[in-house]
CSV table of C-alpha atoms and ligand atoms in Angstrom, one decimal:
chain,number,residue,atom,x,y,z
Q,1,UNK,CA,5.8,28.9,-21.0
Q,2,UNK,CA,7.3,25.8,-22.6
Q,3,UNK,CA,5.7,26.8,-26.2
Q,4,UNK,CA,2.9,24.3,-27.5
Q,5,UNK,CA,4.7,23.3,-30.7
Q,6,UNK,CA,8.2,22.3,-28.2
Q,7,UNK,CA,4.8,20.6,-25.5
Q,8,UNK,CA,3.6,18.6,-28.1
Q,9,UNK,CA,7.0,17.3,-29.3
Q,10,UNK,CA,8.0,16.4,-25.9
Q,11,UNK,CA,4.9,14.6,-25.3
Q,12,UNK,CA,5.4,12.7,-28.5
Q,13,UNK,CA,8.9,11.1,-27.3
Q,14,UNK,CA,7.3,11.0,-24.0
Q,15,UNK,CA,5.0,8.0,-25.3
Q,16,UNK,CA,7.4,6.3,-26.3
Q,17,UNK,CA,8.3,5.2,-23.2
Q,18,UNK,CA,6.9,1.5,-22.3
Q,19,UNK,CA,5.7,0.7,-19.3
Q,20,UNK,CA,8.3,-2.1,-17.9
Q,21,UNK,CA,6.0,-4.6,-16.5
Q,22,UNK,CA,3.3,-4.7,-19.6
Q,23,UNK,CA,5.6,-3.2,-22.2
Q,24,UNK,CA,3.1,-2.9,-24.9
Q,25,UNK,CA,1.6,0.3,-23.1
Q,26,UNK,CA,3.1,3.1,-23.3
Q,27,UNK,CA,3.1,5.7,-20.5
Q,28,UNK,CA,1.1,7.8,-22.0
Q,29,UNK,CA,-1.7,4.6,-22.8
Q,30,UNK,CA,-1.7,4.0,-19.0
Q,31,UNK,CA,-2.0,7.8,-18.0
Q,32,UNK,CA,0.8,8.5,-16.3
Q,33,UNK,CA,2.0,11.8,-17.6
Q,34,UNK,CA,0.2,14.0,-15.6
Q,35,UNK,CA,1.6,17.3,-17.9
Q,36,UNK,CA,4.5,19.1,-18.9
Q,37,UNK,CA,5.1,22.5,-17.9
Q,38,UNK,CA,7.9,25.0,-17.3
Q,39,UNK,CA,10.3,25.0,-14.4
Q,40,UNK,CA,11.7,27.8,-12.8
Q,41,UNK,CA,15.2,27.8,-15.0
Q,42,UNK,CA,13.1,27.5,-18.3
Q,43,UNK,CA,13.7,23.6,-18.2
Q,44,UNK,CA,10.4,21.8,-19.2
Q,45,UNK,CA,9.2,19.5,-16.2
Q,46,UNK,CA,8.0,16.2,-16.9
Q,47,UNK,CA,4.6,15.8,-14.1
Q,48,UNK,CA,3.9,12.1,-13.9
Q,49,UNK,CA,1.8,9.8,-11.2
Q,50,UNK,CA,3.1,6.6,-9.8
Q,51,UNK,CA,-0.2,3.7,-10.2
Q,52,UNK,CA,0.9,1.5,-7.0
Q,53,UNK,CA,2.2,3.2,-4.0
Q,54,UNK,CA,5.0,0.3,-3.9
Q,55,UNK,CA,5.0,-0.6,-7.5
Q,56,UNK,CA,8.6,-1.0,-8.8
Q,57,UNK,CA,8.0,0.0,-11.6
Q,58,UNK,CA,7.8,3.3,-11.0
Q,59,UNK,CA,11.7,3.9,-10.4
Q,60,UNK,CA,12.2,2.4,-13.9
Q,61,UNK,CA,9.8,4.7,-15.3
Q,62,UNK,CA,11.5,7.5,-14.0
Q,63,UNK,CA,14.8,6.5,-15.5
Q,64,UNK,CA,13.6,5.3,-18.6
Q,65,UNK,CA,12.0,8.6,-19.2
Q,66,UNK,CA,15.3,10.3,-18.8
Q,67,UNK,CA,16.9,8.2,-21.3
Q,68,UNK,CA,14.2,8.6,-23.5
Q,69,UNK,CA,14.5,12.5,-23.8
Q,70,UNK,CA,18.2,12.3,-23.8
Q,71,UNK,CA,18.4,10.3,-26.6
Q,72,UNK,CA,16.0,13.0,-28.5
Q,73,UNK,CA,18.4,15.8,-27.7
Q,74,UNK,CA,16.7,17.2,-24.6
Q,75,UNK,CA,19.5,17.3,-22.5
Q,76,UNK,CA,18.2,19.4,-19.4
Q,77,UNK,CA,14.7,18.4,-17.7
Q,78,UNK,CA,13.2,17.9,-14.5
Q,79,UNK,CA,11.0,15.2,-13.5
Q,80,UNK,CA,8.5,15.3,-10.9
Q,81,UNK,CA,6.3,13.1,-9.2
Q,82,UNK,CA,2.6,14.1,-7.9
Q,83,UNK,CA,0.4,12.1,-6.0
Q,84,UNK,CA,-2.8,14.3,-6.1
Q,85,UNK,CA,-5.4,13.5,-7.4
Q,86,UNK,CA,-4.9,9.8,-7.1
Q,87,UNK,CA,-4.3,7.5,-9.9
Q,88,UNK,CA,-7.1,6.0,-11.5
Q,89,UNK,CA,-7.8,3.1,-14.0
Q,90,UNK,CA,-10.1,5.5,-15.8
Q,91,UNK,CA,-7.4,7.3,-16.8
Q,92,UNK,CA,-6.8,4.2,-18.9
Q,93,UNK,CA,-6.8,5.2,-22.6
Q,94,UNK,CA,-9.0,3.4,-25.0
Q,95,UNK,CA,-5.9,2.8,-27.1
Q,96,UNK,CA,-4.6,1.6,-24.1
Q,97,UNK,CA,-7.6,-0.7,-23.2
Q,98,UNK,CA,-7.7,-2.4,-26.3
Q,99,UNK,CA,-3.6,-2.8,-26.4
Q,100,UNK,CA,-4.3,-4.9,-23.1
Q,101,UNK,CA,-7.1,-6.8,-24.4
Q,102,UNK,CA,-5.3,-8.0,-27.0
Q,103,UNK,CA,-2.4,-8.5,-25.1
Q,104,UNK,CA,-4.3,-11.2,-22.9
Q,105,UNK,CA,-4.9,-8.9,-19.9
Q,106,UNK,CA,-8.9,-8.1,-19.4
Q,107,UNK,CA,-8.5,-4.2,-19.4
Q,108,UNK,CA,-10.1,-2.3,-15.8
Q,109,UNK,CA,-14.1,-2.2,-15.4
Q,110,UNK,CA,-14.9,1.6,-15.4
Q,111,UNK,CA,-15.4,2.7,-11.9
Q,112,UNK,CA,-18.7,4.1,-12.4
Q,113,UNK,CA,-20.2,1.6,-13.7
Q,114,UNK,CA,-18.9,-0.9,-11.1
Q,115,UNK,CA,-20.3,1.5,-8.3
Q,116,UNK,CA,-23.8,1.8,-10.5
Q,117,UNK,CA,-23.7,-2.8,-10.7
Q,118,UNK,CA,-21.8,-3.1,-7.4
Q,119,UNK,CA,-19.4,-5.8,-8.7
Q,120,UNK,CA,-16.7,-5.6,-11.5
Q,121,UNK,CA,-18.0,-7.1,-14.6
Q,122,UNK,CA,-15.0,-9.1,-15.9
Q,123,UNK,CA,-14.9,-10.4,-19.6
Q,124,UNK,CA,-12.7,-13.2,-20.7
Q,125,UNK,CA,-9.7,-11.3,-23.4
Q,126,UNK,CA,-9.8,-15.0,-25.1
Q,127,UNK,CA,-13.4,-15.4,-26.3
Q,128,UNK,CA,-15.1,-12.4,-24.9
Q,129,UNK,CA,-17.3,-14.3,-22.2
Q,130,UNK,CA,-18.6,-12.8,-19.1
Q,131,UNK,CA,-19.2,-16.0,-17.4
Q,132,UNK,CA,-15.6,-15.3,-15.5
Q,133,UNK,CA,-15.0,-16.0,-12.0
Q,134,UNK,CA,-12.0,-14.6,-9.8
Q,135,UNK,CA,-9.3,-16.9,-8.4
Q,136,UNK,CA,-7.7,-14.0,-6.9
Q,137,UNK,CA,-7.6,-10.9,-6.0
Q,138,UNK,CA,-3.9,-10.2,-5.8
Q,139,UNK,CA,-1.8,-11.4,-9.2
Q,140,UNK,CA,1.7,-11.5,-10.3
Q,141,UNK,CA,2.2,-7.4,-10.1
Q,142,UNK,CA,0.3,-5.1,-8.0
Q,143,UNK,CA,-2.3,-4.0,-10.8
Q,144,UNK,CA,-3.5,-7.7,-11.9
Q,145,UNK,CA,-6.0,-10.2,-10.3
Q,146,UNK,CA,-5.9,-13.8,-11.2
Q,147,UNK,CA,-9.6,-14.7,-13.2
Q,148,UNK,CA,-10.6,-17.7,-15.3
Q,149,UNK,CA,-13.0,-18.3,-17.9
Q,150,UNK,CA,-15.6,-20.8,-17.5
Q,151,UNK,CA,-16.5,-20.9,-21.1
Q,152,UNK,CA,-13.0,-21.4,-22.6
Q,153,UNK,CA,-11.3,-22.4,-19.3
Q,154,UNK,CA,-8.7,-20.1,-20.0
Q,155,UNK,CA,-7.0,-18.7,-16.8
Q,156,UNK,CA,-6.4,-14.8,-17.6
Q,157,UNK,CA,-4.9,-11.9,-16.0
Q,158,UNK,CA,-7.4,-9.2,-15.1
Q,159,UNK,CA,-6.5,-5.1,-14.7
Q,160,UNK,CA,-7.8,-4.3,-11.6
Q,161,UNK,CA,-10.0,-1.3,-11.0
Q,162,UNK,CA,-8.5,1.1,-9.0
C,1,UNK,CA,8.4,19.3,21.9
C,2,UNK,CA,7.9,21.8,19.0
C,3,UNK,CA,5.2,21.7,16.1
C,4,UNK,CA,7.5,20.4,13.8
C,5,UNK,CA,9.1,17.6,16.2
C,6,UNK,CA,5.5,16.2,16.5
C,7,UNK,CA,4.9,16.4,13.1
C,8,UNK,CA,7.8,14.6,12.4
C,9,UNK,CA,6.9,11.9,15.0
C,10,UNK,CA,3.5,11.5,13.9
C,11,UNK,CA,4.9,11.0,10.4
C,12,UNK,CA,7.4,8.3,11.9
C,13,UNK,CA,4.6,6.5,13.3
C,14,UNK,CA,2.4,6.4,9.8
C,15,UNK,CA,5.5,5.5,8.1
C,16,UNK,CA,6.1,2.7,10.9
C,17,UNK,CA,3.1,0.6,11.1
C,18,UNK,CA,3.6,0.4,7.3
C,19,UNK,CA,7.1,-0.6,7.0
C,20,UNK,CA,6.9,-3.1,10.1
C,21,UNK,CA,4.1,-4.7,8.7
C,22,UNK,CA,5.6,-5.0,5.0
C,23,UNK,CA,8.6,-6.5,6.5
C,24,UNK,CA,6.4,-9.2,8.2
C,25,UNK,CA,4.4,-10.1,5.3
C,26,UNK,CA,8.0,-10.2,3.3
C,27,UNK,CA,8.7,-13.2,5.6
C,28,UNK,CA,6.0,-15.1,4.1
C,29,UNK,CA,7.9,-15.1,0.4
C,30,UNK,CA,7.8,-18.3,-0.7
C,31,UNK,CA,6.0,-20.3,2.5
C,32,UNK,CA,2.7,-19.5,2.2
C,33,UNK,CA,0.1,-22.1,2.3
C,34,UNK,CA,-0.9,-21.5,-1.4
C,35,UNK,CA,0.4,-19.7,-4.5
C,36,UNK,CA,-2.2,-16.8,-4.7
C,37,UNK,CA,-1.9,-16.1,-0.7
C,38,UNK,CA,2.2,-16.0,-1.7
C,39,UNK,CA,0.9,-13.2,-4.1
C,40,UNK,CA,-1.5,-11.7,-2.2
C,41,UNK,CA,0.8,-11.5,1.1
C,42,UNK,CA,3.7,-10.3,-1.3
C,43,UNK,CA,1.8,-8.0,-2.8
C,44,UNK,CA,0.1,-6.2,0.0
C,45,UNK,CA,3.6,-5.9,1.7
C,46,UNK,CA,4.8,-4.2,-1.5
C,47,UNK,CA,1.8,-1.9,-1.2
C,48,UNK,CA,2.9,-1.2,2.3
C,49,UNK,CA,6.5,-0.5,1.7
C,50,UNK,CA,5.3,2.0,-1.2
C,51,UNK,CA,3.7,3.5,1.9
C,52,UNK,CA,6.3,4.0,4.2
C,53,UNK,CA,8.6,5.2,1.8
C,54,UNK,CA,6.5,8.2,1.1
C,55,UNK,CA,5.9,9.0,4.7
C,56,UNK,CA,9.6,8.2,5.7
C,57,UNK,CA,10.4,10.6,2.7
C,58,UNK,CA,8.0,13.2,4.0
C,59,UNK,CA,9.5,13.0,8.2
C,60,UNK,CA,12.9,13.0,6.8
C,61,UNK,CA,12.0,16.3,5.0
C,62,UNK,CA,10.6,17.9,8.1
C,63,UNK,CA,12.9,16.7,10.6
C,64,UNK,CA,15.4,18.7,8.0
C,65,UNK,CA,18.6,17.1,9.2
C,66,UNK,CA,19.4,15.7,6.0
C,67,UNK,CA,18.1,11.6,6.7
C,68,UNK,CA,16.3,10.2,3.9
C,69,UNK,CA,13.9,7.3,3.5
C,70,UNK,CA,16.2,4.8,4.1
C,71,UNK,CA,18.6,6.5,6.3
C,72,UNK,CA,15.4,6.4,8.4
C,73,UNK,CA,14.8,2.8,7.8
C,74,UNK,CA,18.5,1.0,8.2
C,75,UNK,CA,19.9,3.2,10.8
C,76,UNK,CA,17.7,3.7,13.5
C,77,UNK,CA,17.3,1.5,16.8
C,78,UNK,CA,14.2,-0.1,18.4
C,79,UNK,CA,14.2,2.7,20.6
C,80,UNK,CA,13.1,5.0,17.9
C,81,UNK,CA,10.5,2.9,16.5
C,82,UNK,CA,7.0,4.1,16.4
C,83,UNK,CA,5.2,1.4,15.1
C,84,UNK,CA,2.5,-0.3,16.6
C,85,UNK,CA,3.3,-3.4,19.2
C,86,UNK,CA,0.5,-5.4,17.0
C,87,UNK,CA,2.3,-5.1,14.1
C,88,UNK,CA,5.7,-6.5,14.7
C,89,UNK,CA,4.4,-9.8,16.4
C,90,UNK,CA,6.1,-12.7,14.8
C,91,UNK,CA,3.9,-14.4,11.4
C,92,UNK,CA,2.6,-17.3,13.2
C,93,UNK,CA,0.6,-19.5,11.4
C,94,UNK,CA,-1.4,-18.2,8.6
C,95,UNK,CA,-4.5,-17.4,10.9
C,96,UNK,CA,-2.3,-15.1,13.4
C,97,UNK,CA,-1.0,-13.3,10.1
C,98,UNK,CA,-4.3,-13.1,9.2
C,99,UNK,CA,-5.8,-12.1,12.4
C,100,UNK,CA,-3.4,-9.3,12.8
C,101,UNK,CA,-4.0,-8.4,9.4
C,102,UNK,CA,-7.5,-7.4,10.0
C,103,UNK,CA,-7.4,-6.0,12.7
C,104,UNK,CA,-5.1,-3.3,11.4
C,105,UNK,CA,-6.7,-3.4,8.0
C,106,UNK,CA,-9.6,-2.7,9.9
C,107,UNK,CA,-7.8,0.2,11.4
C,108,UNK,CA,-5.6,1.3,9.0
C,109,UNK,CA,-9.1,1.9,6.6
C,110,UNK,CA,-10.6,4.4,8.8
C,111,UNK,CA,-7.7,6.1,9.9
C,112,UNK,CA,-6.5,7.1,6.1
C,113,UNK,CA,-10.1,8.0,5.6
C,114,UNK,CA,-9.2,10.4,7.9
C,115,UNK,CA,-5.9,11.2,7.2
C,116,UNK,CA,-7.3,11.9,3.1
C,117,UNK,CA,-9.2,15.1,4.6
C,118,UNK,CA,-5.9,16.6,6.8
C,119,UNK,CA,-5.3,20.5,6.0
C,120,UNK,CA,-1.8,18.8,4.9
C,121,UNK,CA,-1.9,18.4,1.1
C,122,UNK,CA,0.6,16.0,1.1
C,123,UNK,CA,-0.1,14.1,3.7
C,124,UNK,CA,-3.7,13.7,2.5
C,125,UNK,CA,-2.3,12.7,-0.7
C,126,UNK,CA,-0.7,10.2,0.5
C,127,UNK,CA,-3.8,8.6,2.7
C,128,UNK,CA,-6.1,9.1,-0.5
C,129,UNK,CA,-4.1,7.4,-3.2
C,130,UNK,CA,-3.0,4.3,-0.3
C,131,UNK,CA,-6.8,4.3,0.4
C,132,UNK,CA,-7.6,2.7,-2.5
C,133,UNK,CA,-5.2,-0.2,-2.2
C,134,UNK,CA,-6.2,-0.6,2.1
C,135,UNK,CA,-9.7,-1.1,0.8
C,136,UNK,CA,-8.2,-3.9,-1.5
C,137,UNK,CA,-6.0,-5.4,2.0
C,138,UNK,CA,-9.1,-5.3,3.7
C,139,UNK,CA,-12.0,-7.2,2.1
C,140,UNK,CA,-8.8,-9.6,1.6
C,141,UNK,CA,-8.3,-10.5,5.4
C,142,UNK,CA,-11.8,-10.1,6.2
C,143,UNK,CA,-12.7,-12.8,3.8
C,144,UNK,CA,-9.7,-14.9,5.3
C,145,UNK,CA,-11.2,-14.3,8.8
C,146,UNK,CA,-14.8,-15.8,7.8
C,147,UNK,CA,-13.5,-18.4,5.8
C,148,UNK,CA,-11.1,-19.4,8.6
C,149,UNK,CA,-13.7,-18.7,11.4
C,150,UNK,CA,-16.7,-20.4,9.6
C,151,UNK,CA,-14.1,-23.7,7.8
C,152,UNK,CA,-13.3,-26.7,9.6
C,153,UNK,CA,-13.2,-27.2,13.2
C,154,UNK,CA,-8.8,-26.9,12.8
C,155,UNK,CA,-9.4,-23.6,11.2
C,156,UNK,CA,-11.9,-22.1,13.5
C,157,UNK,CA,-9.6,-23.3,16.6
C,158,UNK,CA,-6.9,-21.8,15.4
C,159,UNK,CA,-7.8,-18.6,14.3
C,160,UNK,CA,-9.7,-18.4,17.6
C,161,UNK,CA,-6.5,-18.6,18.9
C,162,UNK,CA,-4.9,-15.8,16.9
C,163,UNK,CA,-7.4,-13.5,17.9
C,164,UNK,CA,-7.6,-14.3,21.7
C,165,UNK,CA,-3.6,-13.9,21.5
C,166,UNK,CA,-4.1,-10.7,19.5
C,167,UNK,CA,-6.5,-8.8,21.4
C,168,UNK,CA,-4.5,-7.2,24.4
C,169,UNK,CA,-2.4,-5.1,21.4
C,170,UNK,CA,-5.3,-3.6,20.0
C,171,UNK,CA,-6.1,-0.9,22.6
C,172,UNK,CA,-3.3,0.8,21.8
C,173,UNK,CA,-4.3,1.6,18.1
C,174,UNK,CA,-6.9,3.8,19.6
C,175,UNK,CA,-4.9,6.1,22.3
C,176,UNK,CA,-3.9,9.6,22.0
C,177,UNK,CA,-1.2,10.9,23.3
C,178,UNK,CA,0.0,14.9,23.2
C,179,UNK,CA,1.2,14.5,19.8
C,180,UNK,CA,-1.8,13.2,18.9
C,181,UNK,CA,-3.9,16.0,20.5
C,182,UNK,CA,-2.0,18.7,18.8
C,183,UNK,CA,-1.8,16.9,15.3
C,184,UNK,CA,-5.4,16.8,15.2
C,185,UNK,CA,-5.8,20.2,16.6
C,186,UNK,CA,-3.9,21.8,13.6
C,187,UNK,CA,-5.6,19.8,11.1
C,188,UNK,CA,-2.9,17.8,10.5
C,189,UNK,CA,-4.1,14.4,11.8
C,190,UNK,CA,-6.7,12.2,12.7
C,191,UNK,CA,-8.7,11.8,16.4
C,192,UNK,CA,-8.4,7.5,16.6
C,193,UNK,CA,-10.0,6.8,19.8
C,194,UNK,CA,-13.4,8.4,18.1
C,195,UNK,CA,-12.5,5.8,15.4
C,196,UNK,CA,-12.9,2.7,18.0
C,197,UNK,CA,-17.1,2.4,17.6
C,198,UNK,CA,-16.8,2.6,14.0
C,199,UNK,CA,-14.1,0.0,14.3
C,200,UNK,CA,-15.8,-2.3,16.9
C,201,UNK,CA,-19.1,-2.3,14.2
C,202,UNK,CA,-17.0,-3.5,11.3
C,203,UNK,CA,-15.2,-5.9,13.6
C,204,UNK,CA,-17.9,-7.4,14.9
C,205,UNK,CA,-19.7,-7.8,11.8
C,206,UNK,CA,-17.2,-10.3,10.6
C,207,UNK,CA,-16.8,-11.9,13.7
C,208,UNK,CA,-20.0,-13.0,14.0
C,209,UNK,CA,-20.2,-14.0,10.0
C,210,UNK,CA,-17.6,-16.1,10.7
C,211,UNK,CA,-18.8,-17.6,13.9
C,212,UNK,CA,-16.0,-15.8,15.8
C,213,UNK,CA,-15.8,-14.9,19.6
C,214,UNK,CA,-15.0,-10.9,20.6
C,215,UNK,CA,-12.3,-11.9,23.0
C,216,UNK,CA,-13.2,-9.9,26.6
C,217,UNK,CA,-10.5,-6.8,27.3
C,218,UNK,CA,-8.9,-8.2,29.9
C,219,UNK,CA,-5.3,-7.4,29.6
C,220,UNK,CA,-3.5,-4.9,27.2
C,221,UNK,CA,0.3,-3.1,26.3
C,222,UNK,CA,1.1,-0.2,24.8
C,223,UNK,CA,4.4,1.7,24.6
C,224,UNK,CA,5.5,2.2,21.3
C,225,UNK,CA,4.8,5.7,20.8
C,226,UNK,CA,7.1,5.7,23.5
C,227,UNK,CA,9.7,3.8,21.9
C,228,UNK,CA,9.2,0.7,24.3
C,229,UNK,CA,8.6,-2.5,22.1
C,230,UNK,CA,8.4,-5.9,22.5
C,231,UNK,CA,12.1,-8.1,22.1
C,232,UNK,CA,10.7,-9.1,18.5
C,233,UNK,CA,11.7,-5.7,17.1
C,234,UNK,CA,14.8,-6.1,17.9
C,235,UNK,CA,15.3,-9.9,15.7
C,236,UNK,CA,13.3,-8.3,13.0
C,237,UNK,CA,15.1,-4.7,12.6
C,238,UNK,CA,18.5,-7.2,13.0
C,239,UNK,CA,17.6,-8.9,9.8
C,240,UNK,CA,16.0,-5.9,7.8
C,241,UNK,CA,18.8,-3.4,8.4
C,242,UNK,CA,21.6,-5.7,8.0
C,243,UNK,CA,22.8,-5.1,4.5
C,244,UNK,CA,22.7,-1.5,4.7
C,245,UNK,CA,24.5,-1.3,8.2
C,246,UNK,CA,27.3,-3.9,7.2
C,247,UNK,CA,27.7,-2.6,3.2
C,248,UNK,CA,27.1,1.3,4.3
C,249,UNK,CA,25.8,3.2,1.0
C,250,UNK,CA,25.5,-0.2,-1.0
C,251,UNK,CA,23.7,0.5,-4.2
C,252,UNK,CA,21.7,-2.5,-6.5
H,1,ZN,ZN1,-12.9,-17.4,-22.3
């Protein structure tokens, strides 16, 4: 067992990784870290999820990662990708969430609620209105739809719920 | 053939239809007809690459003779293609990429639903998580298709067109062969001619929306399971596997 003082460390570098395409979230804000456990040679083993199947940024993450716990003097690590269960947006953190928000991107409708309405209930990250309507369902990166406001008239990015 | 040659070639052909179709809508960087449909194309052909690559990754580990993802991608011929003949008919204009969009979308939906319950963890963790972004790739085309079907005389003509042209490469989509048969008698995969009903409801739901003709069956090709393609695989595998066979073991 990787002992739970040496767990928690690593997780704590482990956040500071950014994600590369919306670098104020961390890794750990967008739930990628699945866990850390122990390998076979006592190495700990980094367990993460890629979000998109073809999103690029999952390559970087991996490296990134690396570099990250190399520069905190864990020199010898394995890091493994798992696809099951699938990524969610639920898995969003609240930190996370509001880090979006803030950054201009309306954070993912929860996907219960969206099954329970039947539509995705979009709120303008500008000045909070609902009265959005989609321009798109496909945006620049995989994760984002194109919205706009029709109170402020703001176009906006919009985390899509996945 | 032995259990793990078909397993292999039934990964091939998931791996395929994905990558083939990616490439196509890759063509469409920078020419599409609007900004968000150069997104949207892009963007669904980067979700289908991400595909491939994990069942290109997963054949090349069962075949067991050392090929990788991309060994499998840049250095095999037409012949040993097992992609769909739908999927590797030339763009068009917008309304046959979209027309051959749906259709597979269509397909590609119900045979992952599948695929998510296979006794193969991996391979139904693969179908689950792409799942999520086909049901995205979907209500995309099948809006296109109403819009188009149901918009101005040019647009209904045309994509009219697109689907009468369309419709003999279908069948295929729906036949089992021995591989097939023995995939879904392990568990493995998924029986697609039971698919076709589910299919034909769903198809002609948005057809008629969008004041669409079902084309007759008249005439129909298949093949590629066989390795027998049309001459456009050829022009497109020329273009995709260029770098890698000219600059062998280029990196970025
Ligand atoms: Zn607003």
């Amino acid at each position: 067992m990787v002992a739970l003082a040496v767990k928690d460390e690593l997780i704590e570098i482990l956040a500071l990784v950014k994600d590369p395409e919306i670098p104020v979230l961390s890794i750990a804000d967008l739930g990628i870290i699945r866990r850390v456990e122990e390998g076979e040679n006592g190495h700990p083993v980094v367990v993460i999820t890629p979000t998109y199947s073809g999103c690029p940024a999952t390559e970087v993450i991996e490296a990134d990662i690396a570099s990250m716990l190399k520069l905190h003097g864990v020199p010898d690590f394995e890091i493994k990708t798992e696809l099951s269960p699938a990524w969610t947006t639920d898995w969003i953190t609240a930190e996370g969430r509001r880090k979006l928000k803030e950054y201009g991107i309306a954070p993912p409708a929860n996907r219960g609620k969206v099954a329970l309405l039947g539509h995705e209930e979009v709120s303008c990250p500008q000045c909070n209105s609902n009265r959005t309507e989609q321009v798109s369902e496909f945006g620049s990166t995989a994760c984002k739809a194109q919205y706009k406001c029709l109170d402020c008239l703001e176009p906006f990015d919009y985390f899509k719920c996945v | 053939m032995t259990d793990k040659d078909m397993r292999f070639d039934y990964l091939l052909r998931l791996g395929d239809n994905s990558l083939i179709l990616g490439q196509r809508l890759a063509e469409w960087c920078g020419h599409a007809p609007m900004l968000e449909e150069d997104l949207a194309l892009t963007n669904i052909g980067l979700d289908l690459l991400g595909q491939a690559r994990m069942f290109l990754s997963y054949a090349g580990e069962v075949e067991g003779k050392g090929r990788d993802e991309d060994r499998l991608a840049y250095f095999r011929d037409t012949k040993d293609w097992r992609n769909l003949l739908l999927l590797e008919q030339p763009n068009g204009d917008f309304a046959k990429t979209m027309a051959r969009q749906f259709f597979f979308d269509a397909f590609q939906y119900l045979q992952f639903e599948g695929l998510a319950k296979s006794s193969d963890d991996r391979l139904a963790g693969i179908a689950a998580k792409s799942l999520k972004e086909i049901t995205y790739h979907r209500r995309h085309s099948a809006d296109w298709i109403i819009r188009l079907g149901d918009g101005t005389d040019e647009s209904h003509e045309r994509i009219q067109g697109a689907i009468d042209d369309l419709w003999g490469y279908l069948p295929e989509m729906f036949d089992m062969d021995a591989v097939d048969d023995a995939m879904l008698a392990d568990g493995f995969g998924v029986d697609v001619a039971a698919l076709r009903p589910v299919w034909d409801d769903y198809v002609n739901g948005v057809l008629a929306e969008a004041t669409l003709i079902r084309p007759a069956d008249s005439w129909s090709v298949r093949g590629s399971r066989e390795g027998k393609h049309s001459e456009h695989l050829g022009y497109l595998l020329a273009e995709m596997q260029f770098l890698p066979r000219a600059y062998p073991d280029a990196k970025w």
